PDB file of C-alpha atoms in Angstrom:
ATOM      1  CA  MET A   1    -107.241-116.875   9.444  1.00 56.00           C
ATOM      2  CA  LYS A   2    -106.599-114.530   6.511  1.00 57.00           C
ATOM      3  CA  GLN A   3    -103.330-113.519   8.141  1.00 57.00           C
ATOM      4  CA  LEU A   4    -102.306-117.183   8.374  1.00 56.00           C
ATOM      5  CA  VAL A   5    -103.134-117.825   4.711  1.00 55.00           C
ATOM      6  CA  ARG A   6    -101.166-114.749   3.679  1.00 59.00           C
ATOM      7  CA  SER A   7     -98.115-115.844   5.684  1.00 62.00           C
ATOM      8  CA  GLN A   8     -95.336-117.058   3.408  1.00 65.00           C
ATOM      9  CA  GLY A   9     -94.910-120.324   5.288  1.00 69.00           C
ATOM     10  CA  PHE A  10     -98.590-121.272   4.952  1.00 75.00           C
ATOM     11  CA  GLY A  11     -97.951-124.011   2.396  1.00 75.00           C
ATOM     12  CA  ALA A  12     -95.270-125.571   4.612  1.00 81.00           C
ATOM     13  CA  ILE A  13     -97.584-125.489   7.641  1.00 83.00           C
ATOM     14  CA  ILE A  14    -100.193-127.406   5.627  1.00 83.00           C
ATOM     15  CA  GLY A  15     -97.487-129.801   4.436  1.00 81.00           C
ATOM     16  CA  VAL A  16     -96.273-130.538   7.970  1.00 86.00           C
ATOM     17  CA  ALA A  17     -99.847-131.110   9.197  1.00 86.00           C
ATOM     18  CA  VAL A  18    -100.609-133.542   6.349  1.00 85.00           C
ATOM     19  CA  MET A  19     -97.281-135.333   6.811  1.00 84.00           C
ATOM     20  CA  LEU A  20     -97.821-135.851  10.543  1.00 85.00           C
ATOM     21  CA  ALA A  21    -101.356-137.111   9.916  1.00 86.00           C
ATOM     22  CA  VAL A  22    -100.115-139.634   7.322  1.00 85.00           C
ATOM     23  CA  PHE A  23     -97.256-140.853   9.536  1.00 83.00           C
ATOM     24  CA  THR A  24     -99.643-141.231  12.465  1.00 84.00           C
ATOM     25  CA  VAL A  25    -101.910-143.463  10.386  1.00 84.00           C
ATOM     26  CA  ILE A  26     -99.271-145.680   8.770  1.00 83.00           C
ATOM     27  CA  ASP A  27     -96.608-145.885  11.504  1.00 79.00           C
ATOM     28  CA  PHE A  28     -97.911-144.568  14.821  1.00 73.00           C
ATOM     29  CA  SER A  29     -95.803-146.806  17.071  1.00 75.00           C
ATOM     30  CA  GLY A  30     -92.609-146.201  15.104  1.00 78.00           C
ATOM     31  CA  TRP A  31     -92.977-142.497  14.407  1.00 81.00           C
ATOM     32  CA  TRP A  32     -94.148-141.081  17.739  1.00 84.00           C
ATOM     33  CA  THR A  33     -91.176-142.262  19.784  1.00 86.00           C
ATOM     34  CA  VAL A  34     -88.704-140.079  21.638  1.00 86.00           C
ATOM     35  CA  GLN A  35     -85.755-141.524  19.717  1.00 86.00           C
ATOM     36  CA  THR A  36     -87.352-140.989  16.291  1.00 87.00           C
ATOM     37  CA  LEU A  37     -88.399-137.422  17.054  1.00 88.00           C
ATOM     38  CA  ALA A  38     -84.956-136.641  18.528  1.00 88.00           C
ATOM     39  CA  ASN A  39     -83.180-137.951  15.419  1.00 88.00           C
ATOM     40  CA  VAL A  40     -85.505-136.136  13.017  1.00 92.00           C
ATOM     41  CA  THR A  41     -85.119-132.880  14.955  1.00 92.00           C
ATOM     42  CA  GLN A  42     -81.320-133.190  14.986  1.00 90.00           C
ATOM     43  CA  PHE A  43     -81.049-133.832  11.227  1.00 92.00           C
ATOM     44  CA  THR A  44     -83.643-131.127  10.522  1.00 95.00           C
ATOM     45  CA  SER A  45     -81.674-128.511  12.456  1.00 94.00           C
ATOM     46  CA  ILE A  46     -78.566-129.132  10.296  1.00 95.00           C
ATOM     47  CA  LEU A  47     -80.437-129.042   6.970  1.00 96.00           C
ATOM     48  CA  ALA A  48     -82.441-126.022   8.139  1.00 97.00           C
ATOM     49  CA  PHE A  49     -79.263-123.929   8.433  1.00 97.00           C
ATOM     50  CA  VAL A  50     -78.431-124.610   4.795  1.00 97.00           C
ATOM     51  CA  ALA A  51     -82.072-124.138   3.721  1.00 97.00           C
ATOM     52  CA  MET A  52     -82.358-120.748   5.465  1.00 97.00           C
ATOM     53  CA  GLY A  53     -79.254-119.487   3.651  1.00 97.00           C
ATOM     54  CA  GLN A  54     -80.572-120.863   0.380  1.00 96.00           C
ATOM     55  CA  ALA A  55     -83.901-119.106   1.009  1.00 96.00           C
ATOM     56  CA  LEU A  56     -82.151-115.730   1.333  1.00 96.00           C
ATOM     57  CA  VAL A  57     -80.463-116.215  -2.045  1.00 97.00           C
ATOM     58  CA  ILE A  58     -83.664-117.409  -3.735  1.00 96.00           C
ATOM     59  CA  MET A  59     -85.507-114.347  -2.390  1.00 95.00           C
ATOM     60  CA  THR A  60     -83.068-112.223  -4.431  1.00 96.00           C
ATOM     61  CA  LYS A  61     -84.029-114.230  -7.549  1.00 94.00           C
ATOM     62  CA  GLU A  62     -80.757-116.167  -7.598  1.00 96.00           C
ATOM     63  CA  ILE A  63     -79.795-119.710  -6.576  1.00 96.00           C
ATOM     64  CA  ASP A  64     -76.744-121.294  -4.919  1.00 97.00           C
ATOM     65  CA  LEU A  65     -75.890-124.837  -6.022  1.00 97.00           C
ATOM     66  CA  SER A  66     -72.571-124.903  -4.140  1.00 97.00           C
ATOM     67  CA  VAL A  67     -73.864-125.084  -0.548  1.00 97.00           C
ATOM     68  CA  GLY A  68     -73.370-128.853  -0.218  1.00 95.00           C
ATOM     69  CA  SER A  69     -69.699-128.576  -1.189  1.00 96.00           C
ATOM     70  CA  VAL A  70     -69.222-125.472   0.997  1.00 97.00           C
ATOM     71  CA  TYR A  71     -70.739-127.447   3.886  1.00 96.00           C
ATOM     72  CA  GLY A  72     -68.197-130.213   3.314  1.00 95.00           C
ATOM     73  CA  LEU A  73     -65.268-127.857   2.683  1.00 96.00           C
ATOM     74  CA  ALA A  74     -65.824-125.904   5.897  1.00 96.00           C
ATOM     75  CA  GLY A  75     -66.111-129.136   7.861  1.00 93.00           C
ATOM     76  CA  VAL A  76     -62.891-130.522   6.388  1.00 93.00           C
ATOM     77  CA  ALA A  77     -61.062-127.240   7.063  1.00 95.00           C
ATOM     78  CA  PHE A  78     -62.340-127.237  10.652  1.00 94.00           C
ATOM     79  CA  ILE A  79     -60.976-130.697  11.449  1.00 92.00           C
ATOM     80  CA  THR A  80     -57.788-130.812   9.374  1.00 92.00           C
ATOM     81  CA  MET A  81     -56.513-127.409  10.535  1.00 93.00           C
ATOM     82  CA  GLU A  82     -57.287-127.993  14.216  1.00 92.00           C
ATOM     83  CA  PRO A  83     -53.854-129.508  15.060  1.00 91.00           C
ATOM     84  CA  ALA A  84     -52.108-126.365  13.735  1.00 92.00           C
ATOM     85  CA  LEU A  85     -54.576-123.619  14.734  1.00 94.00           C
ATOM     86  CA  GLY A  86     -56.494-125.065  17.651  1.00 93.00           C
ATOM     87  CA  VAL A  87     -60.293-125.336  17.808  1.00 94.00           C
ATOM     88  CA  PHE A  88     -60.903-121.565  17.856  1.00 94.00           C
ATOM     89  CA  GLY A  89     -58.446-120.866  15.025  1.00 96.00           C
ATOM     90  CA  SER A  90     -59.731-123.655  12.773  1.00 95.00           C
ATOM     91  CA  LEU A  91     -63.340-122.583  13.418  1.00 96.00           C
ATOM     92  CA  PHE A  92     -62.670-119.029  12.236  1.00 96.00           C
ATOM     93  CA  LEU A  93     -60.620-120.278   9.273  1.00 97.00           C
ATOM     94  CA  ALA A  94     -63.440-122.608   8.206  1.00 97.00           C
ATOM     95  CA  LEU A  95     -66.018-119.797   8.399  1.00 97.00           C
ATOM     96  CA  ALA A  96     -63.656-117.450   6.542  1.00 98.00           C
ATOM     97  CA  ILE A  97     -63.255-119.996   3.740  1.00 97.00           C
ATOM     98  CA  ALA A  98     -67.030-120.401   3.493  1.00 97.00           C
ATOM     99  CA  ALA A  99     -67.560-116.627   3.401  1.00 97.00           C
ATOM    100  CA  LEU A 100     -64.825-116.245   0.761  1.00 98.00           C
ATOM    101  CA  VAL A 101     -66.487-118.822  -1.499  1.00 97.00           C
ATOM    102  CA  GLY A 102     -69.802-116.968  -1.201  1.00 97.00           C
ATOM    103  CA  PHE A 103     -68.142-113.605  -1.840  1.00 98.00           C
ATOM    104  CA  LEU A 104     -66.238-114.758  -4.946  1.00 97.00           C
ATOM    105  CA  GLN A 105     -69.347-116.371  -6.409  1.00 97.00           C
ATOM    106  CA  SER A 106     -71.437-113.272  -5.752  1.00 97.00           C
ATOM    107  CA  ILE A 107     -68.849-111.028  -7.447  1.00 97.00           C
ATOM    108  CA  ALA A 108     -68.925-113.292 -10.499  1.00 97.00           C
ATOM    109  CA  VAL A 109     -72.731-113.008 -10.546  1.00 97.00           C
ATOM    110  CA  VAL A 110     -73.178-109.257  -9.982  1.00 96.00           C
ATOM    111  CA  LYS A 111     -70.030-107.911 -11.677  1.00 94.00           C
ATOM    112  CA  GLY A 112     -69.581-110.606 -14.303  1.00 94.00           C
ATOM    113  CA  GLN A 113     -73.312-110.615 -15.109  1.00 93.00           C
ATOM    114  CA  LEU A 114     -73.219-114.418 -15.128  1.00 96.00           C
ATOM    115  CA  PRO A 115     -76.161-116.698 -14.238  1.00 96.00           C
ATOM    116  CA  SER A 116     -75.905-117.748 -10.603  1.00 96.00           C
ATOM    117  CA  MET A 117     -76.809-121.316 -11.561  1.00 95.00           C
ATOM    118  CA  ILE A 118     -73.682-121.607 -13.738  1.00 96.00           C
ATOM    119  CA  VAL A 119     -71.379-119.802 -11.282  1.00 97.00           C
ATOM    120  CA  THR A 120     -72.429-121.846  -8.273  1.00 97.00           C
ATOM    121  CA  LEU A 121     -72.426-125.086 -10.271  1.00 96.00           C
ATOM    122  CA  GLY A 122     -68.767-124.339 -10.951  1.00 97.00           C
ATOM    123  CA  GLY A 123     -68.350-123.547  -7.250  1.00 96.00           C
ATOM    124  CA  LEU A 124     -69.893-126.897  -6.361  1.00 96.00           C
ATOM    125  CA  PHE A 125     -67.350-128.838  -8.431  1.00 96.00           C
ATOM    126  CA  ALA A 126     -64.395-126.603  -7.478  1.00 96.00           C
ATOM    127  CA  ALA A 127     -65.026-126.889  -3.734  1.00 96.00           C
ATOM    128  CA  ARG A 128     -65.607-130.644  -3.996  1.00 94.00           C
ATOM    129  CA  GLY A 129     -62.336-130.986  -5.877  1.00 95.00           C
ATOM    130  CA  VAL A 130     -60.519-129.053  -3.142  1.00 95.00           C
ATOM    131  CA  ILE A 131     -61.951-131.476  -0.566  1.00 94.00           C
ATOM    132  CA  TYR A 132     -60.555-134.459  -2.501  1.00 92.00           C
ATOM    133  CA  VAL A 133     -57.121-132.811  -2.905  1.00 92.00           C
ATOM    134  CA  TRP A 134     -57.006-131.571   0.703  1.00 91.00           C
ATOM    135  CA  THR A 135     -57.920-134.883   2.304  1.00 88.00           C
ATOM    136  CA  GLY A 136     -56.345-137.169  -0.299  1.00 86.00           C
ATOM    137  CA  GLY A 137     -59.554-139.174  -0.084  1.00 80.00           C
ATOM    138  CA  SER A 138     -58.719-140.254   3.467  1.00 84.00           C
ATOM    139  CA  VAL A 139     -60.734-139.895   6.670  1.00 83.00           C
ATOM    140  CA  HIS A 140     -59.696-137.324   9.300  1.00 81.00           C
ATOM    141  CA  ASN A 141     -60.715-137.298  12.953  1.00 85.00           C
ATOM    142  CA  PHE A 142     -60.599-134.819  15.805  1.00 85.00           C
ATOM    143  CA  SER A 143     -58.016-135.531  18.497  1.00 83.00           C
ATOM    144  CA  PRO A 144     -59.438-136.576  21.904  1.00 84.00           C
ATOM    145  CA  ALA A 145     -58.418-133.170  23.309  1.00 86.00           C
ATOM    146  CA  ALA A 146     -60.298-131.339  20.544  1.00 87.00           C
ATOM    147  CA  ARG A 147     -63.403-133.478  21.090  1.00 87.00           C
ATOM    148  CA  ASN A 148     -63.457-132.439  24.735  1.00 89.00           C
ATOM    149  CA  HIS A 149     -62.727-128.764  24.035  1.00 91.00           C
ATOM    150  CA  PRO A 150     -65.415-126.472  25.539  1.00 92.00           C
ATOM    151  CA  LEU A 151     -66.178-124.885  22.149  1.00 93.00           C
ATOM    152  CA  THR A 152     -66.617-128.288  20.487  1.00 92.00           C
ATOM    153  CA  ARG A 153     -68.963-129.369  23.259  1.00 90.00           C
ATOM    154  CA  LEU A 154     -70.851-126.064  23.052  1.00 91.00           C
ATOM    155  CA  LEU A 155     -71.464-126.556  19.328  1.00 92.00           C
ATOM    156  CA  GLY A 156     -71.936-130.302  19.174  1.00 87.00           C
ATOM    157  CA  GLY A 157     -72.890-131.452  22.654  1.00 83.00           C
ATOM    158  CA  GLU A 158     -76.186-131.539  24.506  1.00 84.00           C
ATOM    159  CA  LEU A 159     -77.963-129.172  26.874  1.00 82.00           C
ATOM    160  CA  PHE A 160     -80.737-130.567  29.113  1.00 81.00           C
ATOM    161  CA  GLY A 161     -80.629-133.709  26.983  1.00 81.00           C
ATOM    162  CA  ILE A 162     -81.293-131.739  23.767  1.00 86.00           C
ATOM    163  CA  GLU A 163     -78.783-131.453  20.917  1.00 88.00           C
ATOM    164  CA  ALA A 164     -76.965-128.109  20.917  1.00 92.00           C
ATOM    165  CA  ALA A 165     -77.633-127.679  17.179  1.00 92.00           C
ATOM    166  CA  ILE A 166     -81.324-127.129  17.955  1.00 93.00           C
ATOM    167  CA  PHE A 167     -80.562-124.218  20.298  1.00 94.00           C
ATOM    168  CA  TRP A 168     -78.241-122.730  17.677  1.00 95.00           C
ATOM    169  CA  LEU A 169     -80.974-123.089  15.068  1.00 96.00           C
ATOM    170  CA  VAL A 170     -83.501-121.252  17.235  1.00 96.00           C
ATOM    171  CA  ALA A 171     -81.039-118.420  17.932  1.00 96.00           C
ATOM    172  CA  VAL A 172     -79.891-117.988  14.325  1.00 96.00           C
ATOM    173  CA  ALA A 173     -83.446-118.269  12.957  1.00 96.00           C
ATOM    174  CA  ALA A 174     -84.597-115.530  15.358  1.00 96.00           C
ATOM    175  CA  ILE A 175     -81.761-113.249  14.237  1.00 96.00           C
ATOM    176  CA  LEU A 176     -82.464-113.888  10.549  1.00 95.00           C
ATOM    177  CA  GLY A 177     -86.192-113.403  11.098  1.00 93.00           C
ATOM    178  CA  ILE A 178     -85.595-110.010  12.681  1.00 94.00           C
ATOM    179  CA  LEU A 179     -83.113-109.134   9.942  1.00 94.00           C
ATOM    180  CA  LEU A 180     -85.621-110.049   7.245  1.00 92.00           C
ATOM    181  CA  TRP A 181     -88.823-108.559   8.640  1.00 90.00           C
ATOM    182  CA  ALA A 182     -87.736-105.721  10.953  1.00 92.00           C
ATOM    183  CA  THR A 183     -84.783-104.075   9.233  1.00 94.00           C
ATOM    184  CA  PRO A 184     -84.265-102.071   6.012  1.00 94.00           C
ATOM    185  CA  PHE A 185     -81.979-104.864   4.797  1.00 94.00           C
ATOM    186  CA  GLY A 186     -84.899-107.301   4.734  1.00 93.00           C
ATOM    187  CA  ASN A 187     -87.074-104.902   2.723  1.00 94.00           C
ATOM    188  CA  ARG A 188     -84.254-104.303   0.275  1.00 95.00           C
ATOM    189  CA  LEU A 189     -83.567-108.031  -0.090  1.00 95.00           C
ATOM    190  CA  LEU A 190     -87.206-108.802  -0.938  1.00 93.00           C
ATOM    191  CA  ALA A 191     -87.406-105.740  -3.205  1.00 94.00           C
ATOM    192  CA  THR A 192     -84.277-106.871  -5.079  1.00 95.00           C
ATOM    193  CA  GLY A 193     -85.865-110.218  -5.845  1.00 92.00           C
ATOM    194  CA  GLY A 194     -89.327-108.797  -6.491  1.00 88.00           C
ATOM    195  CA  SER A 195     -88.350-106.163  -9.059  1.00 89.00           C
ATOM    196  CA  ARG A 196     -84.714-105.209  -9.402  1.00 89.00           C
ATOM    197  CA  GLU A 197     -85.412-102.199 -11.618  1.00 90.00           C
ATOM    198  CA  SER A 198     -88.004-100.843  -9.209  1.00 91.00           C
ATOM    199  CA  ALA A 199     -85.697-101.408  -6.237  1.00 92.00           C
ATOM    200  CA  GLU A 200     -82.807 -99.590  -7.945  1.00 92.00           C
ATOM    201  CA  SER A 201     -85.073 -96.677  -8.835  1.00 92.00           C
ATOM    202  CA  ARG A 202     -85.696 -96.295  -5.089  1.00 89.00           C
ATOM    203  CA  GLY A 203     -81.997 -96.231  -4.300  1.00 90.00           C
ATOM    204  CA  VAL A 204     -81.488 -99.873  -3.319  1.00 93.00           C
ATOM    205  CA  ARG A 205     -77.993-101.078  -4.162  1.00 94.00           C
ATOM    206  CA  THR A 206     -79.104-104.450  -5.425  1.00 95.00           C
ATOM    207  CA  ASP A 207     -75.579-105.699  -6.152  1.00 95.00           C
ATOM    208  CA  ARG A 208     -74.607-105.233  -2.510  1.00 96.00           C
ATOM    209  CA  ILE A 209     -77.776-106.988  -1.365  1.00 96.00           C
ATOM    210  CA  LYS A 210     -77.014-109.994  -3.554  1.00 97.00           C
ATOM    211  CA  VAL A 211     -73.409-110.127  -2.355  1.00 97.00           C
ATOM    212  CA  ALA A 212     -74.634-110.101   1.260  1.00 97.00           C
ATOM    213  CA  ALA A 213     -77.169-112.871   0.513  1.00 97.00           C
ATOM    214  CA  PHE A 214     -74.545-115.133  -1.092  1.00 98.00           C
ATOM    215  CA  VAL A 215     -72.051-114.569   1.739  1.00 98.00           C
ATOM    216  CA  LEU A 216     -74.712-115.274   4.382  1.00 97.00           C
ATOM    217  CA  CYS A 217     -75.768-118.407   2.497  1.00 97.00           C
ATOM    218  CA  SER A 218     -72.203-119.759   2.398  1.00 97.00           C
ATOM    219  CA  LEU A 219     -71.649-118.862   6.055  1.00 97.00           C
ATOM    220  CA  MET A 220     -74.791-120.760   7.042  1.00 97.00           C
ATOM    221  CA  ALA A 221     -73.685-123.812   5.045  1.00 97.00           C
ATOM    222  CA  GLY A 222     -70.207-123.636   6.582  1.00 97.00           C
ATOM    223  CA  PHE A 223     -71.589-123.285  10.090  1.00 97.00           C
ATOM    224  CA  ALA A 224     -73.856-126.289   9.518  1.00 96.00           C
ATOM    225  CA  GLY A 225     -70.815-128.327   8.473  1.00 95.00           C
ATOM    226  CA  ILE A 226     -68.968-127.277  11.638  1.00 95.00           C
ATOM    227  CA  LEU A 227     -71.957-128.183  13.834  1.00 94.00           C
ATOM    228  CA  THR A 228     -72.128-131.604  12.182  1.00 93.00           C
ATOM    229  CA  LEU A 229     -68.453-132.361  12.786  1.00 92.00           C
ATOM    230  CA  CYS A 230     -68.572-131.125  16.372  1.00 92.00           C
ATOM    231  CA  ASN A 231     -71.239-133.780  16.894  1.00 88.00           C
ATOM    232  CA  GLN A 232     -69.709-136.501  14.696  1.00 84.00           C
ATOM    233  CA  PRO A 233     -66.001-135.516  14.425  1.00 79.00           C
ATOM    234  CA  GLN A 234     -64.985-137.454  11.333  1.00 79.00           C
ATOM    235  CA  THR A 235     -64.601-136.174   7.773  1.00 78.00           C
ATOM    236  CA  HIS A 236     -65.126-138.008   4.500  1.00 81.00           C
ATOM    237  CA  VAL A 237     -64.910-136.763   0.932  1.00 84.00           C
ATOM    238  CA  THR A 238     -68.648-137.130   0.307  1.00 87.00           C
ATOM    239  CA  LEU A 239     -69.557-134.867   3.227  1.00 88.00           C
ATOM    240  CA  GLY A 240     -72.481-132.668   2.121  1.00 89.00           C
ATOM    241  CA  GLU A 241     -72.948-134.335  -1.266  1.00 88.00           C
ATOM    242  CA  ASN A 242     -76.416-133.634  -2.740  1.00 85.00           C
ATOM    243  CA  MET A 243     -77.233-131.396   0.221  1.00 92.00           C
ATOM    244  CA  GLU A 244     -77.770-128.486  -2.184  1.00 92.00           C
ATOM    245  CA  LEU A 245     -80.744-130.321  -3.704  1.00 90.00           C
ATOM    246  CA  GLU A 246     -82.288-130.941  -0.300  1.00 91.00           C
ATOM    247  CA  ALA A 247     -81.713-127.313   0.729  1.00 94.00           C
ATOM    248  CA  ILE A 248     -83.319-125.945  -2.441  1.00 93.00           C
ATOM    249  CA  SER A 249     -86.234-128.349  -2.029  1.00 90.00           C
ATOM    250  CA  ALA A 250     -86.696-127.320   1.614  1.00 92.00           C
ATOM    251  CA  ALA A 251     -86.658-123.612   0.746  1.00 93.00           C
ATOM    252  CA  VAL A 252     -89.166-124.054  -2.099  1.00 90.00           C
ATOM    253  CA  ILE A 253     -91.427-126.351  -0.073  1.00 88.00           C
ATOM    254  CA  GLY A 254     -91.259-123.674   2.631  1.00 88.00           C
ATOM    255  CA  GLY A 255     -92.764-121.045   0.337  1.00 86.00           C
ATOM    256  CA  CYS A 256     -89.847-119.475  -1.543  1.00 90.00           C
ATOM    257  CA  LEU A 257     -90.686-118.498  -5.104  1.00 86.00           C
ATOM    258  CA  LEU A 258     -87.914-119.184  -7.623  1.00 85.00           C
ATOM    259  CA  SER A 259     -89.006-115.944  -9.308  1.00 85.00           C
ATOM    260  CA  GLY A 260     -87.778-114.112  -6.183  1.00 86.00           C
ATOM    261  CA  GLY A 261     -89.256-111.581  -3.773  1.00 87.00           C
ATOM    262  CA  ARG A 262     -91.125-114.056  -1.589  1.00 86.00           C
ATOM    263  CA  GLY A 263     -90.099-116.527   1.129  1.00 88.00           C
ATOM    264  CA  SER A 264     -89.661-116.944   4.876  1.00 89.00           C
ATOM    265  CA  ILE A 265     -87.217-118.264   7.436  1.00 93.00           C
ATOM    266  CA  LEU A 266     -89.900-120.307   9.230  1.00 92.00           C
ATOM    267  CA  GLY A 267     -90.974-121.806   5.924  1.00 91.00           C
ATOM    268  CA  ALA A 268     -87.410-122.946   5.171  1.00 94.00           C
ATOM    269  CA  ILE A 269     -87.218-124.667   8.568  1.00 95.00           C
ATOM    270  CA  LEU A 270     -90.573-126.397   8.053  1.00 93.00           C
ATOM    271  CA  GLY A 271     -89.497-127.401   4.549  1.00 92.00           C
ATOM    272  CA  ALA A 272     -86.359-128.978   6.012  1.00 94.00           C
ATOM    273  CA  LEU A 273     -88.532-130.821   8.546  1.00 93.00           C
ATOM    274  CA  ILE A 274     -90.679-132.271   5.744  1.00 91.00           C
ATOM    275  CA  VAL A 275     -87.664-133.391   3.677  1.00 91.00           C
ATOM    276  CA  VAL A 276     -85.859-134.999   6.633  1.00 92.00           C
ATOM    277  CA  SER A 277     -89.024-136.613   8.035  1.00 91.00           C
ATOM    278  CA  PHE A 278     -89.863-138.357   4.774  1.00 86.00           C
ATOM    279  CA  ARG A 279     -86.273-139.525   4.360  1.00 85.00           C
ATOM    280  CA  TYR A 280     -86.278-140.949   7.888  1.00 86.00           C
ATOM    281  CA  GLU A 281     -89.695-142.579   7.536  1.00 84.00           C
ATOM    282  CA  LEU A 282     -88.953-144.144   4.154  1.00 84.00           C
ATOM    283  CA  ILE A 283     -85.775-145.679   5.602  1.00 82.00           C
ATOM    284  CA  ALA A 284     -87.721-146.887   8.641  1.00 81.00           C
ATOM    285  CA  LEU A 285     -90.308-148.535   6.384  1.00 80.00           C
ATOM    286  CA  GLY A 286     -87.544-150.278   4.433  1.00 79.00           C
ATOM    287  CA  ALA A 287     -88.144-148.450   1.150  1.00 77.00           C
ATOM    288  CA  PRO A 288     -85.282-148.336  -1.396  1.00 76.00           C
ATOM    289  CA  SER A 289     -83.232-145.106  -1.335  1.00 71.00           C
ATOM    290  CA  SER A 290     -84.415-144.316  -4.861  1.00 73.00           C
ATOM    291  CA  TRP A 291     -87.907-143.738  -3.467  1.00 77.00           C
ATOM    292  CA  TYR A 292     -86.543-140.861  -1.409  1.00 76.00           C
ATOM    293  CA  ILE A 293     -85.050-139.228  -4.519  1.00 77.00           C
ATOM    294  CA  THR A 294     -88.357-139.727  -6.305  1.00 82.00           C
ATOM    295  CA  PHE A 295     -90.201-138.198  -3.373  1.00 77.00           C
ATOM    296  CA  VAL A 296     -87.988-135.084  -3.349  1.00 77.00           C
ATOM    297  CA  GLY A 297     -88.534-134.579  -7.080  1.00 81.00           C
ATOM    298  CA  VAL A 298     -92.305-134.987  -6.910  1.00 82.00           C
ATOM    299  CA  VAL A 299     -92.747-132.805  -3.826  1.00 78.00           C
ATOM    300  CA  LEU A 300     -90.516-130.100  -5.323  1.00 79.00           C
ATOM    301  CA  ILE A 301     -92.697-129.883  -8.434  1.00 83.00           C
ATOM    302  CA  VAL A 302     -95.893-129.903  -6.360  1.00 81.00           C
ATOM    303  CA  ALA A 303     -94.487-127.190  -4.070  1.00 78.00           C
ATOM    304  CA  VAL A 304     -93.570-124.928  -7.003  1.00 79.00           C
ATOM    305  CA  ILE A 305     -97.072-125.280  -8.483  1.00 83.00           C
ATOM    306  CA  PHE A 306     -98.752-124.733  -5.097  1.00 79.00           C
ATOM    307  CA  ASN A 307     -96.615-121.675  -4.242  1.00 76.00           C
ATOM    308  CA  GLN A 308     -97.267-120.056  -7.622  1.00 75.00           C
ATOM    309  CA  LYS A 309    -101.004-120.589  -7.372  1.00 78.00           C
ATOM    310  CA  LEU A 310    -101.037-119.304  -3.786  1.00 75.00           C
ATOM    311  CA  ALA A 311     -99.026-116.224  -4.775  1.00 72.00           C
ATOM    312  CA  ARG A 312    -101.414-115.469  -7.661  1.00 76.00           C
ATOM    313  CA  PHE A 313    -104.403-116.012  -5.338  1.00 74.00           C
ATOM    314  CA  LEU A 314    -102.918-113.432  -2.959  1.00 69.00           C
ATOM    315  CA  GLY A 315    -102.366-110.988  -5.798  1.00 66.00           C
ATOM    316  CA  HIS A 316     -98.599-111.328  -6.229  1.00 63.00           C
ATOM    317  CA  SER A 317     -97.005-111.407  -9.668  1.00 60.00           C
ATOM    318  CA  VAL A 318     -94.929-114.545 -10.398  1.00 59.00           C
TER     319      VAL A 318
END
């Protein structure tokens, strides 16, 4: 039991348990259906990719506000460049663009000594502007041949009746979990966010760690955008709008401390599940969309307070 309490996704586990109990009481027949659970799981898997990347950046005591625009930019690049480069070529170009955005932002943060909030806020607007210019505000679709391409079906189709995005989420989460908890990189990442001066005194190259975290975060957002468009192959200029707020909320609800040095991959996934589940249930109950925004704000504040108190209870400095 003590081990469970000390786990960095403990708050999210409690949150999921409470949420399921509440939904069971107020909407048992509507919530516990195969279709509802399938939809929630599908949307959760997409947001979880972005939330996991955001969690890595927050663990280094930084933040990335551009992930929603990077998500949209990678998706637009994937579809609009497919006629010229093919599915494989446009996929690699889209991921390269996402990685480049993360790299440039990280250089501005670590070499320019600029606050990541300001740098990535600029990245958010710049990438969104590129989407508007690139698409001209119009909608783009995959060609029928591209929709039936094996790679498109592998990323956006189904396997045994389950959305492919869920299998990708499990695979990527396992890799990130191993990277975070069983490799020197994970120790250095948490040390960078916990105490940068202490980490540098032990030989950790904190600038490189932060660059890697930002690039991974952008790659995860870009990959999530590609998965979305493989499943629903149609772009629009608002693709990914406000997703950065949901991703940050999911990471914080999942146990990430904004003061850095603490967080988990599982927690980010559970945080995404909570955010998506409430959005889905509020819509199902006919609540106005503003209630969802209110919910995200309230839960974010509660999660920050809970995580700080839990960290202090466990003897961590925050």
